[in-house]
Amino acid sequence: MTNPLLSVKDLVIEFPTRFGPLTAVDTINFDLAPGEILGVVGESGAGKSLTGSAIMGLLDPPGRIASGEIWLKGERIDNLPNEAQRAIRGRRISMVFQDPLTSLNPLYTIAEQLIETIRTHLKVSESEARKRAIGLLDDVGIPAAERRIDDYPHQFSGGMRQRVVIALALAAEPELVIADEPTTALDVSVQAQIIDVLKEQCSERGASVILITHDMGVIAETANRVAVMYSGRIAEIGPVKDIIQNAMHPYTVGLMGSIPTLAQEEDRLVQIPGSMPRLNDIPQGCAFNPRCDRAFEKCRIDRPDLIDQGTRQVACWLYDETVLAKGKIA
Amino acid sequence: MTQPLIKVANLTRIFDVSKPWLNRIIEREQKQYLRAVDDVSFEINKGETLALVGESGSGKSTIAKMLVGLLSPSKGAVLFDDQPMRMDTSDEMQELRKRFQMIFQSPYASLNPRWKVMDIIAEPMTVLGIEEDQNQIAKRVDELLVLVGLSAADGAKFPHEFSGGQRQRIAIARALSANPEFIVCDEPTSALDVSVQAQILNLMRDLQDELGLTYLFISHDLSVVRHMANRIGVLYLGALVEVAESKALFKDPRHPYTRMLLDAVPDLEMAGREHKEIEGEIPNPINPPSGCTFHPRCPFANERCKNEVPKPVQTQTGFAACHGVEEGRI
């Protein structure tokens, strides 16, 4: 494997409370290759967005990285002073947020916002920056970019605004783009367009993407690899096709079955009983064990780590060699 | 042939979206109107589920509100079992109101946070005067809680003690408490995670089989609709562009907009597939395009589509409002 662009090692994110710290993200590990699109999927509260914010250095206090490391191209970035983090943020790692209306400033024109971003990160003149800005808007598919660049955000539709946000994220030619639910606020017909633009523009620029979403369908069509998160941990990570066609972790199996699809005609959806545990009430052992129909004794006591399974890794005792050897599972 | 329970005929709703009087005088502007629902007709048979799908601004929720008498139509009528729906509080209307209920999108907003769950569920019974005896009401509340998969003891709790999926179960129990025949479900699962969505969808189907309910199911999610509906109506800019039986619609969509929607849905089975390029976004409903409102985005549009509003054309299991379908060129 080539040197990873980004390595997350044993990342733990905690929120201190009066009753002791709550662990929202618990010891997650993954690598991201240059140019790769990694999908991060999970239900609300699984820790997807926190992981994204932590990489970006944008964790809101009191949330904090309690332990673990984040490496960008062989350089550790999680413990840098604020100034140094600012130099990375936007320049080398940038972010696309869910709601394009709140991520653009309504009081400035698109031109002002784009030019400000470009000139903050790159040493170019005002006119050069404007030229680049128009080029960017053109690339993300805004018609008549030259004219529309002087419009305000409210003059754009939701889909067009999200295109502008993507242009902003790409303005400084970052190596990594973190897209946090970039299409959740949009209609389906527009969603497909935005996903296409994001995918195409990032691959043209050779930028890696971390695509955070709750929509497995979006990931199926976009990502190379997918990490399935549950209760602050990675349950399963591997190539998208493998995981969709042959999920191994019982949570992933349940998740896939519960998604209504256009193709199949089953009468009932698979349902996982219960819901994800609250942070102050994460069960001992595997966090999924109370909802898992294949759970056995060990699942209730010990917590599984990621186990290599060919092209992917699964955090489930069902695939542990010593457990398999004992033949305990029916 | 079963008797239609609901008949909707030429339903139209126009909203006045003009600027204030003084602004109109100073800026010399005309009054502005928005046709949120434009000449929509359909029927719902007893025991079936009709789904309405469409993107934001297509008039789904406006239709839902008119169907339960929360909003008066500008033109046209809603007939419930041949009786016209009105907004007044006459005796006939009160009698009629016992027969239908509504489930709203957000279970966070639709449950009063200061009421106990048992009071929330009991309210329709007391308001509609169905049951007076407190013991009987308490008994019925317990039954309902068990019916929707909660426990009778949950009645003494407050809504904030429940997760999103559980709250939606409470909302369903409330809707059922008056023993309605017909329930309007306005995006009942779009605020929920997929695994919880599957639980709620399964529950709604089970209840339908058990109690013989009729549903109007409103959603923007085609794959959810496929799972729930017998027949589907597709809305675009306030007008029904196609109605067909669920299977037929997915197998052989006739209207170009339906085809586009189906093509845009990200789907698990389609990993790695290339989307057909989708053109444009939904136009501004205050100034809809002439002729067929879909013509600026339609790959099959010709001169006639630009000038003439298409009439519904009979298809195998419903109708489609498209000149192309009528002329046999699509």
XYZ file of C-alpha atoms in Angstrom:
660
model
C 0.000 0.000 0.000
C 1.187 3.491 -0.781
C 1.778 5.877 2.043
C -1.577 6.929 3.425
C -2.604 10.559 3.123
C -4.369 10.454 6.447
C -3.987 8.078 9.366
C -6.274 8.094 12.347
C -4.802 6.078 15.199
C -6.698 5.066 18.334
C -8.708 8.268 18.293
C -10.812 8.838 21.410
C -13.138 11.829 21.741
C -14.603 12.621 25.137
C -17.069 15.056 26.593
C -16.411 15.806 30.250
C -19.577 15.966 32.346
C -20.388 16.237 36.020
C -20.825 12.490 36.104
C -17.516 11.682 34.463
C -16.449 11.747 30.822
C -18.710 10.486 28.048
C -16.808 8.703 25.309
C -18.421 9.671 22.012
C -15.746 8.232 19.735
C -13.912 5.254 21.123
C -10.544 4.161 19.749
C -11.086 4.302 16.030
C -8.409 3.525 13.469
C -8.368 4.019 9.726
C -6.114 5.067 6.874
C -7.018 7.031 3.791
C -5.039 6.641 0.577
C -4.396 9.613 -1.708
C -7.310 10.104 -4.104
C -9.503 7.675 -2.230
C -13.147 8.281 -1.298
C -13.965 6.843 2.103
C -17.606 6.714 3.102
C -18.446 6.923 6.789
C -21.935 5.674 7.504
C -23.881 5.268 10.710
C -26.989 6.389 12.513
C -27.260 9.623 14.427
C -25.025 9.593 17.465
C -22.611 7.047 16.008
C -19.769 9.566 16.054
C -19.413 10.175 12.309
C -19.468 13.945 12.387
C -17.288 14.160 15.501
C -14.618 12.132 13.733
C -14.781 14.576 10.818
C -14.581 17.603 13.080
C -11.650 16.133 14.995
C -9.644 15.626 11.791
C -10.472 19.177 10.802
C -9.440 20.455 14.249
C -12.898 21.869 14.758
C -14.120 19.970 17.801
C -16.414 22.189 19.799
C -15.411 22.449 23.449
C -16.039 20.817 25.841
C -15.555 17.936 23.402
C -11.888 17.051 23.159
C -9.496 14.485 21.777
C -8.690 12.457 24.878
C -6.088 10.268 23.237
C -4.942 9.002 19.878
C -3.219 10.566 16.926
C -4.129 12.021 13.556
C -1.423 12.047 10.902
C -1.557 13.929 7.616
C 1.141 12.827 5.157
C 3.513 11.710 7.886
C 2.958 14.780 10.002
C 1.044 14.707 13.263
C -1.695 17.336 13.201
C -3.907 16.761 16.227
C -1.578 18.340 18.779
C -0.497 21.382 16.773
C -0.977 24.864 18.221
C -3.990 26.790 16.960
C -2.012 28.911 14.500
C -0.504 25.878 12.790
C -3.895 24.173 12.643
C -5.384 27.203 10.966
C -2.752 26.935 8.266
C -3.895 23.383 7.530
C -7.601 24.027 7.820
C -9.015 25.153 4.489
C -5.602 24.894 2.841
C -4.855 21.178 3.106
C -8.074 19.870 4.630
C -11.371 21.512 3.857
C -14.940 20.802 4.693
C -18.369 20.792 3.036
C -21.178 21.089 5.566
C -24.733 19.848 5.466
C -26.650 23.063 5.152
C -25.383 25.399 2.428
C -27.470 28.248 3.798
C -25.628 28.349 7.100
C -22.161 27.744 5.695
C -22.267 30.825 3.462
C -22.311 34.328 4.888
C -25.541 35.987 3.731
C -24.047 39.502 3.911
C -21.227 38.963 1.425
C -21.370 38.196 -2.269
C -20.103 34.863 -3.541
C -17.165 36.730 -5.109
C -16.101 38.270 -1.807
C -16.290 34.948 0.012
C -14.418 32.999 -2.640
C -11.731 35.638 -3.135
C -11.215 35.940 0.618
C -10.727 32.200 0.889
C -8.355 32.038 -2.059
C -6.263 34.973 -0.887
C -6.069 33.688 2.683
C -4.389 30.535 1.513
C -2.632 31.408 -1.712
C -0.435 34.370 -2.560
C -2.285 35.795 -5.523
C -3.524 39.222 -6.526
C -7.151 40.285 -6.223
C -7.767 40.030 -9.960
C -6.005 36.690 -10.212
C -8.116 35.417 -7.310
C -11.281 36.583 -9.035
C -10.272 34.796 -12.197
C -9.695 31.626 -10.203
C -13.006 32.045 -8.422
C -14.874 32.262 -11.718
C -13.015 29.193 -12.941
C -14.024 27.301 -9.806
C -17.689 28.231 -10.134
C -17.514 27.129 -13.749
C -16.022 23.793 -12.697
C -18.768 23.075 -10.187
C -21.386 23.730 -12.831
C -22.738 27.194 -12.118
C -24.016 28.622 -15.390
C -22.929 32.169 -16.338
C -20.360 32.136 -13.520
C -18.909 35.465 -14.539
C -22.191 37.220 -13.920
C -23.438 35.191 -10.986
C -20.262 35.561 -8.941
C -21.412 38.991 -7.755
C -24.729 37.633 -6.472
C -25.530 37.047 -2.821
C -26.174 33.540 -1.426
C -29.941 34.117 -1.176
C -30.083 34.558 -4.944
C -29.023 30.948 -5.438
C -31.173 27.833 -5.069
C -30.256 25.124 -2.543
C -28.431 22.982 -5.061
C -26.541 25.935 -6.510
C -25.539 27.068 -3.013
C -24.116 23.650 -2.276
C -22.119 23.922 -5.511
C -20.732 27.233 -4.267
C -19.795 25.591 -0.963
C -17.952 22.874 -2.874
C -16.146 25.563 -4.878
C -15.158 27.219 -1.580
C -13.880 23.924 -0.225
C -11.796 23.348 -3.336
C -10.534 26.941 -3.554
C -7.149 26.301 -1.957
C -6.561 22.975 -3.722
C -6.777 20.865 -0.540
C -5.500 17.307 -0.297
C -8.491 16.158 1.709
C -12.126 17.202 1.575
C -14.416 16.192 4.423
C -18.024 16.263 3.274
C -20.416 16.022 6.208
C -23.882 15.047 4.939
C -23.434 17.248 1.851
C -26.765 16.293 0.257
C -29.048 15.665 3.221
C -30.751 19.047 2.877
C -31.338 18.617 -0.866
C -33.965 16.941 -3.036
C -33.104 13.657 -4.739
C -32.849 15.028 -8.242
C -30.429 17.692 -7.025
C -28.598 15.308 -4.694
C -27.446 13.202 -7.638
C -26.015 16.285 -9.353
C -24.127 17.445 -6.269
C -22.641 14.017 -5.615
C -21.470 13.878 -9.231
C -19.833 17.304 -8.984
C -18.113 16.465 -5.715
C -16.810 13.172 -7.035
C -15.672 14.537 -10.368
C -13.987 17.696 -9.096
C -12.162 15.913 -6.290
C -10.844 13.199 -8.566
C -9.736 15.805 -11.106
C -7.743 17.562 -8.413
C -6.529 14.327 -6.840
C -8.097 15.197 -3.499
C -9.189 12.434 -1.124
C -12.688 12.613 0.263
C -14.225 11.516 3.530
C -17.935 11.347 2.807
C -19.994 11.315 5.991
C -23.616 10.341 5.479
C -26.408 8.230 6.857
C -27.463 7.247 3.344
C -25.948 3.944 2.293
C -27.227 4.500 -1.242
C -25.093 7.616 -1.674
C -22.039 5.746 -0.434
C -22.727 2.776 -2.701
C -22.542 5.008 -5.719
C -19.685 7.226 -4.641
C -17.150 5.738 -2.274
C -14.308 3.252 -2.755
C -14.304 2.073 0.840
C -16.814 2.407 3.611
C -16.525 2.495 7.388
C -19.684 1.520 9.262
C -19.802 3.199 12.664
C -21.867 2.146 15.631
C -21.877 3.792 19.016
C -18.557 5.568 18.557
C -16.683 2.598 17.124
C -16.016 1.229 13.669
C -18.008 -1.969 13.272
C -16.782 -2.838 9.820
C -14.526 -1.199 7.262
C -13.672 -2.332 3.748
C -14.380 -1.989 0.020
C -17.917 -0.768 -0.662
C -18.890 -3.641 -2.960
C -17.781 -6.324 -0.520
C -19.639 -4.783 2.360
C -22.857 -4.156 0.461
C -22.974 -7.563 -1.166
C -21.713 -9.524 1.789
C -21.882 -7.702 5.086
C -20.192 -9.567 7.929
C -20.908 -7.600 11.090
C -24.438 -8.338 12.348
C -25.087 -4.605 12.642
C -24.137 -4.021 9.013
C -26.294 -6.980 7.976
C -29.257 -5.475 9.847
C -28.566 -2.006 8.502
C -28.496 -3.243 4.915
C -31.710 -5.196 5.386
C -33.527 -2.268 6.899
C -32.928 -0.042 3.878
C -35.884 -0.188 1.519
C -34.535 -0.541 -2.006
C -36.002 -0.006 -5.423
C -34.883 -3.351 -6.788
C -36.128 -6.012 -4.442
C -39.667 -6.839 -3.502
C -39.578 -8.138 0.033
C -42.697 -7.625 2.031
C -41.191 -6.783 5.377
C -38.005 -4.941 6.048
C -35.441 -6.540 8.299
C -35.598 -4.712 11.561
C -33.014 -4.388 14.257
C -34.829 -4.313 17.600
C -34.211 -1.384 19.905
C -32.102 1.644 19.139
C -28.517 2.777 19.580
C -27.513 3.079 23.260
C -27.081 6.497 24.804
C -23.527 7.594 25.504
C -23.939 7.271 29.254
C -25.363 3.810 28.893
C -23.090 1.924 26.513
C -23.320 -1.770 27.379
C -20.307 -3.757 28.453
C -18.566 -5.818 25.795
C -19.655 -5.238 22.233
C -21.882 -2.130 22.166
C -24.238 -3.894 19.774
C -24.776 -7.035 21.863
C -28.229 -6.214 23.318
C -29.628 -5.769 19.802
C -27.663 -8.588 18.163
C -29.418 -11.885 17.435
C -26.111 -13.751 17.203
C -24.610 -12.458 20.442
C -23.079 -15.002 22.817
C -21.395 -14.901 26.183
C -18.139 -13.318 25.098
C -19.955 -10.443 23.372
C -21.421 -9.367 26.708
C -18.071 -9.314 28.472
C -15.279 -8.349 26.089
C -15.170 -5.673 23.504
C -14.087 -6.860 20.037
C -11.330 -5.065 18.143
C -11.152 -4.900 14.366
C -10.165 -8.313 12.984
C -8.676 -8.666 9.489
C -10.978 -10.559 7.133
C -9.447 -10.504 3.656
C -9.971 -7.067 2.168
C -11.829 -5.724 5.172
C -11.804 -5.511 8.943
C -14.685 -6.468 11.209
C -15.100 -5.822 14.920
C -17.086 -8.891 15.876
C -16.286 -11.940 17.979
C -17.994 -14.201 15.436
C -14.902 -13.885 13.295
C -12.310 -14.305 16.038
C -10.032 -17.285 15.433
C -10.012 -18.591 18.988
C -13.784 -18.339 19.155
C -14.128 -20.054 15.788
C -11.736 -22.773 16.890
C -13.853 -23.543 19.920
C -16.849 -23.861 17.617
C -19.073 -22.044 20.063
C -21.283 -20.442 17.514
C -24.275 -22.200 16.145
C -64.370 -3.036 -7.089
C -64.127 -1.583 -3.615
C -65.788 1.676 -2.832
C -63.496 4.709 -2.739
C -63.256 6.095 0.792
C -61.762 9.406 -0.242
C -62.525 11.282 -3.409
C -60.502 14.323 -4.271
C -61.800 16.338 -7.188
C -60.007 19.209 -8.898
C -58.362 20.224 -5.657
C -56.553 23.556 -5.945
C -54.948 25.728 -3.332
C -53.610 29.173 -4.041
C -51.590 31.097 -1.489
C -51.301 34.866 -1.516
C -47.576 35.579 -1.289
C -47.771 39.282 -2.072
C -45.631 41.854 -0.385
C -47.377 44.079 2.163
C -49.828 46.639 0.791
C -47.517 49.644 1.298
C -44.597 47.959 -0.467
C -46.837 47.098 -3.391
C -47.889 50.739 -3.744
C -44.327 52.091 -3.490
C -42.716 49.460 -5.672
C -45.686 49.373 -8.067
C -45.983 45.630 -7.865
C -48.940 43.398 -8.520
C -50.288 40.903 -6.048
C -48.478 37.575 -6.305
C -50.051 34.174 -6.010
C -48.550 30.744 -5.582
C -50.466 27.741 -6.866
C -49.307 25.177 -4.326
C -51.758 22.545 -5.511
C -53.114 22.704 -9.026
C -56.202 20.781 -10.084
C -55.398 17.494 -8.374
C -57.896 14.629 -8.522
C -57.574 11.135 -7.101
C -59.429 8.503 -5.134
C -58.340 6.286 -2.282
C -60.049 2.938 -1.860
C -60.821 1.350 1.476
C -57.875 -0.549 2.914
C -55.327 0.610 0.384
C -52.294 2.841 0.718
C -51.953 5.657 -1.737
C -48.600 7.371 -1.674
C -47.841 10.841 -2.912
C -44.210 11.482 -3.799
C -42.557 14.650 -4.899
C -39.690 16.939 -4.143
C -39.911 19.955 -1.866
C -42.448 22.489 -3.047
C -44.483 19.961 -4.983
C -47.530 20.421 -2.752
C -47.486 17.115 -0.862
C -48.068 18.540 2.588
C -50.614 21.088 1.380
C -52.698 18.246 -0.027
C -52.369 16.358 3.258
C -53.602 19.351 5.222
C -56.577 19.870 2.933
C -57.476 16.197 3.199
C -57.895 16.391 6.970
C -59.512 19.806 6.914
C -56.619 21.772 8.372
C -56.588 23.985 5.307
C -59.472 24.958 3.058
C -59.166 24.369 -0.684
C -59.306 27.362 -3.013
C -61.179 25.257 -5.539
C -62.354 21.691 -5.723
C -63.453 19.425 -2.925
C -62.484 16.529 -0.725
C -65.204 13.941 -0.187
C -64.848 11.567 2.730
C -67.280 8.709 2.233
C -69.284 11.061 -0.014
C -69.463 13.767 2.635
C -67.648 17.016 1.875
C -64.764 17.943 4.153
C -65.182 21.371 5.729
C -63.249 23.343 8.270
C -66.137 24.328 10.533
C -67.136 22.660 13.800
C -70.628 21.548 12.820
C -71.968 18.305 14.193
C -71.475 16.467 10.911
C -67.839 17.562 10.745
C -67.204 16.473 14.343
C -68.742 13.114 13.525
C -66.551 12.900 10.410
C -63.403 13.888 12.304
C -63.592 10.737 14.390
C -62.902 8.750 11.277
C -59.530 10.156 10.244
C -56.269 11.116 11.898
C -52.851 12.395 10.926
C -49.272 11.439 11.759
C -46.761 14.225 11.370
C -43.175 14.274 10.249
C -41.325 15.266 13.370
C -42.189 13.384 16.541
C -40.185 16.038 18.380
C -42.562 18.809 17.382
C -45.851 16.932 17.336
C -45.893 15.802 20.984
C -46.483 18.345 23.729
C -43.376 18.151 25.946
C -45.309 19.089 29.078
C -47.912 16.379 28.792
C -47.546 12.822 29.959
C -47.696 10.223 27.229
C -50.993 8.840 28.534
C -52.607 12.258 28.282
C -51.258 12.741 24.778
C -52.695 9.437 23.636
C -56.003 9.989 25.441
C -56.586 13.458 23.991
C -58.339 12.447 20.740
C -60.770 10.282 22.743
C -61.760 13.096 25.079
C -61.770 15.869 22.491
C -63.885 13.910 20.045
C -66.135 12.687 22.867
C -65.609 9.020 22.114
C -65.059 7.863 25.663
C -65.904 9.598 28.916
C -65.109 7.013 31.528
C -61.601 7.625 32.877
C -61.027 3.961 33.643
C -61.976 2.964 30.127
C -59.644 5.637 28.729
C -56.745 4.435 30.865
C -57.388 0.878 29.766
C -57.483 1.869 26.112
C -54.226 3.870 26.450
C -52.491 0.818 27.902
C -53.755 -1.321 25.045
C -52.572 1.190 22.470
C -49.105 1.456 24.010
C -48.720 -2.303 23.817
C -50.125 -2.334 20.287
C -47.403 0.023 19.016
C -44.635 -1.896 20.773
C -44.179 0.131 23.957
C -45.106 -0.977 27.452
C -48.124 0.149 29.435
C -45.861 1.652 32.092
C -44.528 4.132 29.520
C -47.767 6.108 29.779
C -46.588 7.831 32.948
C -43.453 9.202 31.266
C -42.895 12.415 29.364
C -41.984 12.580 25.642
C -38.377 13.650 26.291
C -37.692 10.278 27.878
C -38.132 8.547 24.529
C -35.982 8.223 21.415
C -37.173 9.476 18.034
C -38.518 6.100 16.961
C -40.361 5.583 20.237
C -41.877 9.044 19.962
C -43.169 8.234 16.513
C -44.753 5.114 18.043
C -46.485 7.384 20.558
C -47.704 9.582 17.713
C -49.074 6.479 15.988
C -50.805 5.377 19.203
C -52.394 8.803 19.475
C -53.614 8.610 15.899
C -55.140 5.194 16.581
C -56.838 6.103 19.838
C -59.999 7.378 18.188
C -60.291 4.208 16.069
C -59.964 6.006 12.740
C -60.462 4.387 9.348
C -58.138 6.679 7.493
C -54.726 8.046 8.485
C -52.763 10.689 6.653
C -49.041 10.109 7.223
C -46.954 13.125 6.290
C -43.332 11.973 5.974
C -43.661 9.769 9.078
C -40.125 8.394 8.928
C -38.010 11.095 7.357
C -36.746 12.329 10.738
C -35.651 8.822 11.750
C -32.566 6.684 11.205
C -32.851 3.801 8.743
C -32.954 0.959 11.251
C -35.647 2.793 13.214
C -37.427 3.711 9.994
C -37.676 0.011 9.178
C -39.295 -0.653 12.571
C -41.875 2.098 12.074
C -42.686 1.092 8.485
C -43.166 -2.529 9.533
C -45.352 -1.433 12.433
C -47.511 0.687 10.155
C -48.010 -2.211 7.760
C -48.881 -4.602 10.575
C -51.417 -2.141 11.971
C -52.949 -1.729 8.548
C -53.436 -5.485 8.195
C -54.763 -5.797 11.722
C -57.122 -2.828 11.802
C -57.992 -2.497 8.119
C -56.692 1.051 7.913
C -56.522 3.209 4.827
C -53.395 5.318 4.467
C -52.406 8.353 2.510
C -48.654 8.135 2.721
C -46.626 11.194 1.844
C -42.916 10.942 1.283
C -40.051 12.239 -0.782
C -38.322 8.866 -0.630
C -39.238 6.590 -3.524
C -37.780 3.460 -1.976
C -39.862 3.930 1.190
C -42.936 4.528 -0.916
C -42.315 1.384 -2.927
C -42.332 -0.566 0.285
C -45.557 0.924 1.620
C -47.926 1.803 -1.202
C -50.406 -0.016 -3.416
C -50.690 2.972 -5.715
C -48.410 5.949 -6.152
C -49.051 9.474 -7.328
C -46.122 11.595 -8.462
C -46.398 15.332 -7.882
C -44.463 18.037 -9.671
C -45.041 21.725 -8.935
C -48.432 21.094 -7.399
C -49.805 18.892 -10.170
C -50.163 15.130 -10.367
C -48.047 14.083 -13.336
C -48.492 10.350 -13.021
C -50.558 7.869 -11.020
C -49.933 4.149 -11.281
C -49.933 0.971 -9.297
C -46.761 0.676 -7.305
C -45.235 -2.219 -9.230
C -46.087 -0.755 -12.609
C -44.638 2.620 -11.707
C -41.281 1.186 -10.803
C -41.184 -1.280 -13.672
C -42.441 0.963 -16.405
C -42.534 4.645 -15.442
C -44.258 6.634 -18.176
C -43.830 10.305 -17.344
C -40.306 11.680 -17.977
C -40.249 13.237 -14.494
C -40.980 9.887 -12.851
C -38.171 8.349 -14.889
C -35.815 11.085 -13.813
C -36.734 10.649 -10.144
C -36.229 6.896 -10.317
C -32.903 7.375 -11.986
C -31.757 9.861 -9.346
C -32.346 7.669 -6.317
C -29.064 6.358 -5.002
C -29.519 2.652 -4.603
C -27.537 -0.123 -2.999
C -27.855 -2.413 -5.983
C -26.374 0.186 -8.233
C -22.865 0.453 -6.799
C -20.592 1.963 -9.403
C -23.375 2.794 -11.837
C -23.233 5.995 -13.819
C -26.130 8.351 -13.386
C -27.835 9.838 -16.341
C -27.138 13.511 -16.219
C -30.093 15.308 -14.675
C -30.798 18.761 -15.904
C -31.806 21.698 -13.775
C -33.760 22.194 -10.600
C -37.389 22.719 -9.661
C -38.512 26.102 -11.022
C -39.918 28.844 -8.845
C -43.595 27.959 -8.241
C -44.608 31.625 -8.223
C -43.619 31.823 -11.863
C -44.024 28.310 -13.212
C -43.016 27.576 -16.821
C -45.725 27.728 -19.478
C -47.380 24.638 -20.894
C -46.131 21.499 -19.204
C -44.305 22.772 -16.124
C -41.645 20.105 -16.561
C -40.698 21.068 -20.128
C -37.494 23.046 -19.328
C -35.977 19.919 -17.733
C -37.519 17.354 -20.019
C -35.334 15.638 -22.641
C -38.401 14.890 -24.784
C -39.946 18.369 -24.765
C -41.088 19.922 -28.019
C -43.025 23.018 -29.127
C -46.371 21.643 -27.959
C -45.040 20.984 -24.447
C -44.015 24.619 -24.142
C -47.437 25.980 -24.997
C -50.099 23.507 -24.015
C -50.856 22.130 -20.570
C -50.979 18.340 -20.939
C -54.135 16.450 -20.000
C -54.004 13.132 -18.177
C -53.695 10.192 -20.554
C -54.892 6.747 -19.552
C -52.086 4.282 -18.931
C -52.249 0.625 -17.949
C -52.814 1.155 -14.246
C -53.417 4.884 -13.937
C -52.643 7.971 -15.933
C -49.786 10.217 -16.980
C -50.073 13.885 -17.886
C -47.652 14.123 -20.788
C -47.950 15.064 -24.457
C -45.164 12.643 -25.290
C -47.064 9.720 -23.780
C -50.257 10.789 -25.528
C -48.510 11.011 -28.893
C -46.806 7.699 -28.281
C -43.301 9.078 -28.740
C -42.140 8.286 -25.187
